[in-house]
Amino acid sequence: MAHRNLLYLLSLKELRTRYKKSVLGWAWSLLNPLSQMLIFTVIFKYVFKQNPLPGDPSGLRNFPLYFLAGLLPYNFFAITVGVSMGAVQGGASLIKKVQFPHEHLVFSVVIAQFVTLMIELAILTAALLLAGSMVLPWLPVMLAVMCMLALFTTGVALVLAAANVFYHDVNYLWSIVSQLLFYATPIIYFPQAISLRPLVLLANYGPTGSFITAAHNIMYDHRVPSAGRLLELVVLGFGMFFIGVWVFNRLSPKFAEEM
Amino acid sequence: MSDIALEVSHLTKNFRLHSEKTNSIKQLIAARGRNRFAEFTALDDVSFTVHEGEVFGVIGQNGSGKSTLLKCMAGILQPNSGWVKVHKRMSALLELGAGFHPELSGRDNIFLNAAILGMGRREIAARFDEIVEFSGLESFIDAPVKTYSSGMYVRLAFAVAINVDPRLLIVDEILAVGDVTFQQRCLEKFVEFRNDGRTIVLVTHDLGSVKNMCDRAIWLTHGKITGEGDPSDLVEAYTEMMLGNRNRDVDGRVRRGSGELQISSVELFVGDNPEPVKRFRTSDSIRLRLNYQATKPVPKPIFGFEIQSLGGATVTAPCTRDVGLIPEMVSGEGHIDIEMDSVGLLPGTYDIHTTVTDFNRQHEYDNVHLALRFDVMSGKPYETGALVTMRPQWTIS
Ligand SMILES: Nc1ncnc2c1ncn2[C@@H]1O[C@H](COP(=O)(O)OP(=O)(O)OP(=O)(O)O)[C@@H](O)[C@H]1O
Ligand SMILES: [Mg+2]
C-alpha cells in the first residue's frame, strides 16, 4: 500500500495527541467506561430493581461485566465514527494543501481507537478472570468479531465523514443517532427480558445489536455465536467496508474545494 | 528538445460561488428546483507544456487563477475538463506552506509531511538533519507549529518540499513571507535545481525574480492565458497593463496638522514634459512641484517630503532646512520646485508624503500622507534586489 508510512504516523499522532495537556492522560479512556458502568449499575439494580440474567452456559451473574462487554465495542463504534468526522474536517489544512489518500485520516482513527479497544478488553478480561470466569479460550473468537466490527465501523465512518464535508448536519445528526442506537443495542438490558417487539428485533438483528450480542455470547455466556450470526457479521463487516470505500472515493476528490 | 516534465491541456476549472454553497441539508432542499450552481470560471481552457530543466513562471493579478492552476497540477483540485500530466516526481508547495498539523511539533510535522509526499521512514530519518538545517529552525523544532510565525511556517514547508528530492518543484508565493536570508537561500536552491536539470514552476508577484530566474512564463488574466513566452517581455507588458489602471485610482489621503499652511497638491514632471505624470523610468530627470496655500502669513516654514517604497522603506526625506532655504514669511499661494537629476530609483511603486513645519520642526502645519503615488519602470541601469542604484561600473579581472 502506498503511503504506509503516512498511515503509521497519522495513527501514532492520533494516539499521542488524544490526551495531551491532561494530567490523567490515558486513564481517561478507562475512567469514562468505568463511570458509565457505575451509573448504569446503580440504575439497573437500585432504580429499576432488576437482577442480571445468568450467562449461558457460563452461569455468570454480574451486571457490570455484562454491561462492559457490550459497552466497550459499542463505544469503539460510536466514538470512532464521531472522531473520524472531526479528523477529516480537521484535516482541512492538509487536504487543501497537499495531495494524499484522504481515507488515511479515517483509517488512522480506526487504528488508534482499535488499540484503545484492545487495551480496554484486556482489562475486562482481567476483571472476568478475577470474577472466576475462565474467558481465555474464547478470546480468539472475540478478536475475530472485533475485526469485523472494525471493518463495519470503518465503512460507516468513511460514509459519514465524507458526507459531513458537504453537509455539516451529518455531524449533529450523528450525535443524536448514536444516542438512540445506544438504547437500541442490548447494552444496559438483557434482550431476553424485554417484551417490546420492535426493540427485541432491533437488539437482536440490528447491525450494532448483532455485534454486541455476539460480544455478549463470547465474553459473558462463553460460547461461540451461532453460524448464522457469524455469517451476518462477516457480511456486515465486509459489505459496509466496501460501501464506505466506494462512497468515500467518489466524494474525496471534491473535498479540497468544499473545505 | 528535452523531455516533457509537465503537460496541461485545455484545463478548465469552475467553482460554485460561495454564497451558493450548500453546507446544510436545509439549504440543499431550499435550493432544489431553481438553478442551483451559479458558477465562476477560475481557469478557462488553459494549455501549456513545461520541459525538463526549465524554470517556468506564472504571473497574473490577484484572483487570476494562479493558485488554482497549481492546485490542479498538484492533484488537489479536480478540473472540470481538460487534464494535467505530471511526468516527473513532483513536490508542490502551495500558498503559505504545505499542510501542517497545527498541534504537532515541527519535528512531527516534518515526518508527517514527508510521508505525505511519499517518503519512507528511513529516508526521512536520513534527511531529517538536513531539513532542519535548511529551515534554520533548530531551536523551535519541538514546538507545535501553531506557535510558528508565517515565515517560519513557510521555511519549514520549503525545507521539506525541496528535500524530498523532486524532479519537478511547484511553488506558490513562498518568497513573499520569508525574510532576506531565507529568500536568498531559496533563490540559491532554485539555481542549484536548475543547474541539476530539474524543473521548477514558480508563481510569484516578485516580477524581478520572474525576469531573473525564469526561462519561460505565462500570464494569466481571469483564468485565461493572455501571454506566453519570454519572461522579460511578459513582465514588461504586465506592468504596463497593471500600472495603466492605476492612474484612474482616486487616492485617499490622510492629513494632519494645524492647517494655516497646507500642501494642496504634488505634481511630478519628467524632463521637459509640461504635463504632470505618475510614472517615469530609472535615471529619468524629474521635477517635483509642491503647491502650497496659506490662509494667513506663516513665518519661517520648513517644507519637506519623503519618498517611501511600498514595502515601507524610506528612500529619502529631505527638507528645505537641510539646504538652508528658509523664507522669512510665506503667504497666499505658491509652489516649491525640486529638481532631481537622473534619479536612481529602481522599478517599483513609491509614495510621497509631505510635511510643513515651523523652523524647529516641532509644530506641524501640515502633514499629508500619500500625497502622491508614482511608479518607476525599468530603465537604465536595470538592477534587482533593492530600491536605488549606485550605477555600478563592473570590471572583473
Ligand atoms: N475553493 C474555492 N471556491 C470558490 N472559489 C474559489 C475557490 N478557490 C479559489 N476560488 C476563486 O478562484 C479565483 C482564482 O483564485 P486563485 O487563488 O487561483 O487566484 P491567484 O491567481 O492565486 O491570486 P493571488 O495572486 O491572490 O494568489 C478567485 O476569484 C477565487 O475567489
Ligand atoms: Mg494565489
Coordinates of C-alpha atoms in Angstrom, one line a residue, chain B residues 1-6 50-56 87-89 165-169 188-201 215:
Chain B
M1 CA 14.2 19.0 -27.5
S2 CA 14.3 17.9 -23.9
D3 CA 11.8 15.7 -22.1
I4 CA 8.5 17.0 -21.1
A5 CA 8.1 17.4 -17.4
L6 CA 4.5 18.6 -17.2
V50 CA 6.8 22.6 -19.4
H51 CA 10.0 21.0 -20.4
E52 CA 12.5 19.3 -18.2
G53 CA 15.2 21.7 -16.8
E54 CA 13.0 24.8 -17.3
V55 CA 12.1 27.4 -14.7
F56 CA 8.6 28.3 -15.6
H87 CA 5.9 13.1 -15.9
K88 CA 8.4 13.5 -13.0
R89 CA 8.5 13.1 -9.3
D165 CA 14.3 15.2 -4.0
P166 CA 11.7 16.2 -6.5
R167 CA 12.4 16.4 -10.3
L168 CA 9.6 18.9 -10.6
L169 CA 9.1 21.5 -7.9
E188 CA 20.2 29.7 -4.3
K189 CA 18.3 26.4 -4.1
F190 CA 16.4 27.3 -7.3
V191 CA 19.6 27.9 -9.1
E192 CA 21.0 24.7 -7.9
F193 CA 17.9 22.9 -9.0
R194 CA 18.1 24.4 -12.4
N195 CA 21.7 23.5 -12.8
D196 CA 20.8 19.9 -11.9
G197 CA 18.4 20.0 -14.8
R198 CA 15.3 19.9 -12.6
T199 CA 12.1 21.7 -13.4
I200 CA 10.5 24.5 -11.4
V201 CA 7.1 26.0 -11.8
D215 CA 13.2 30.7 -18.8

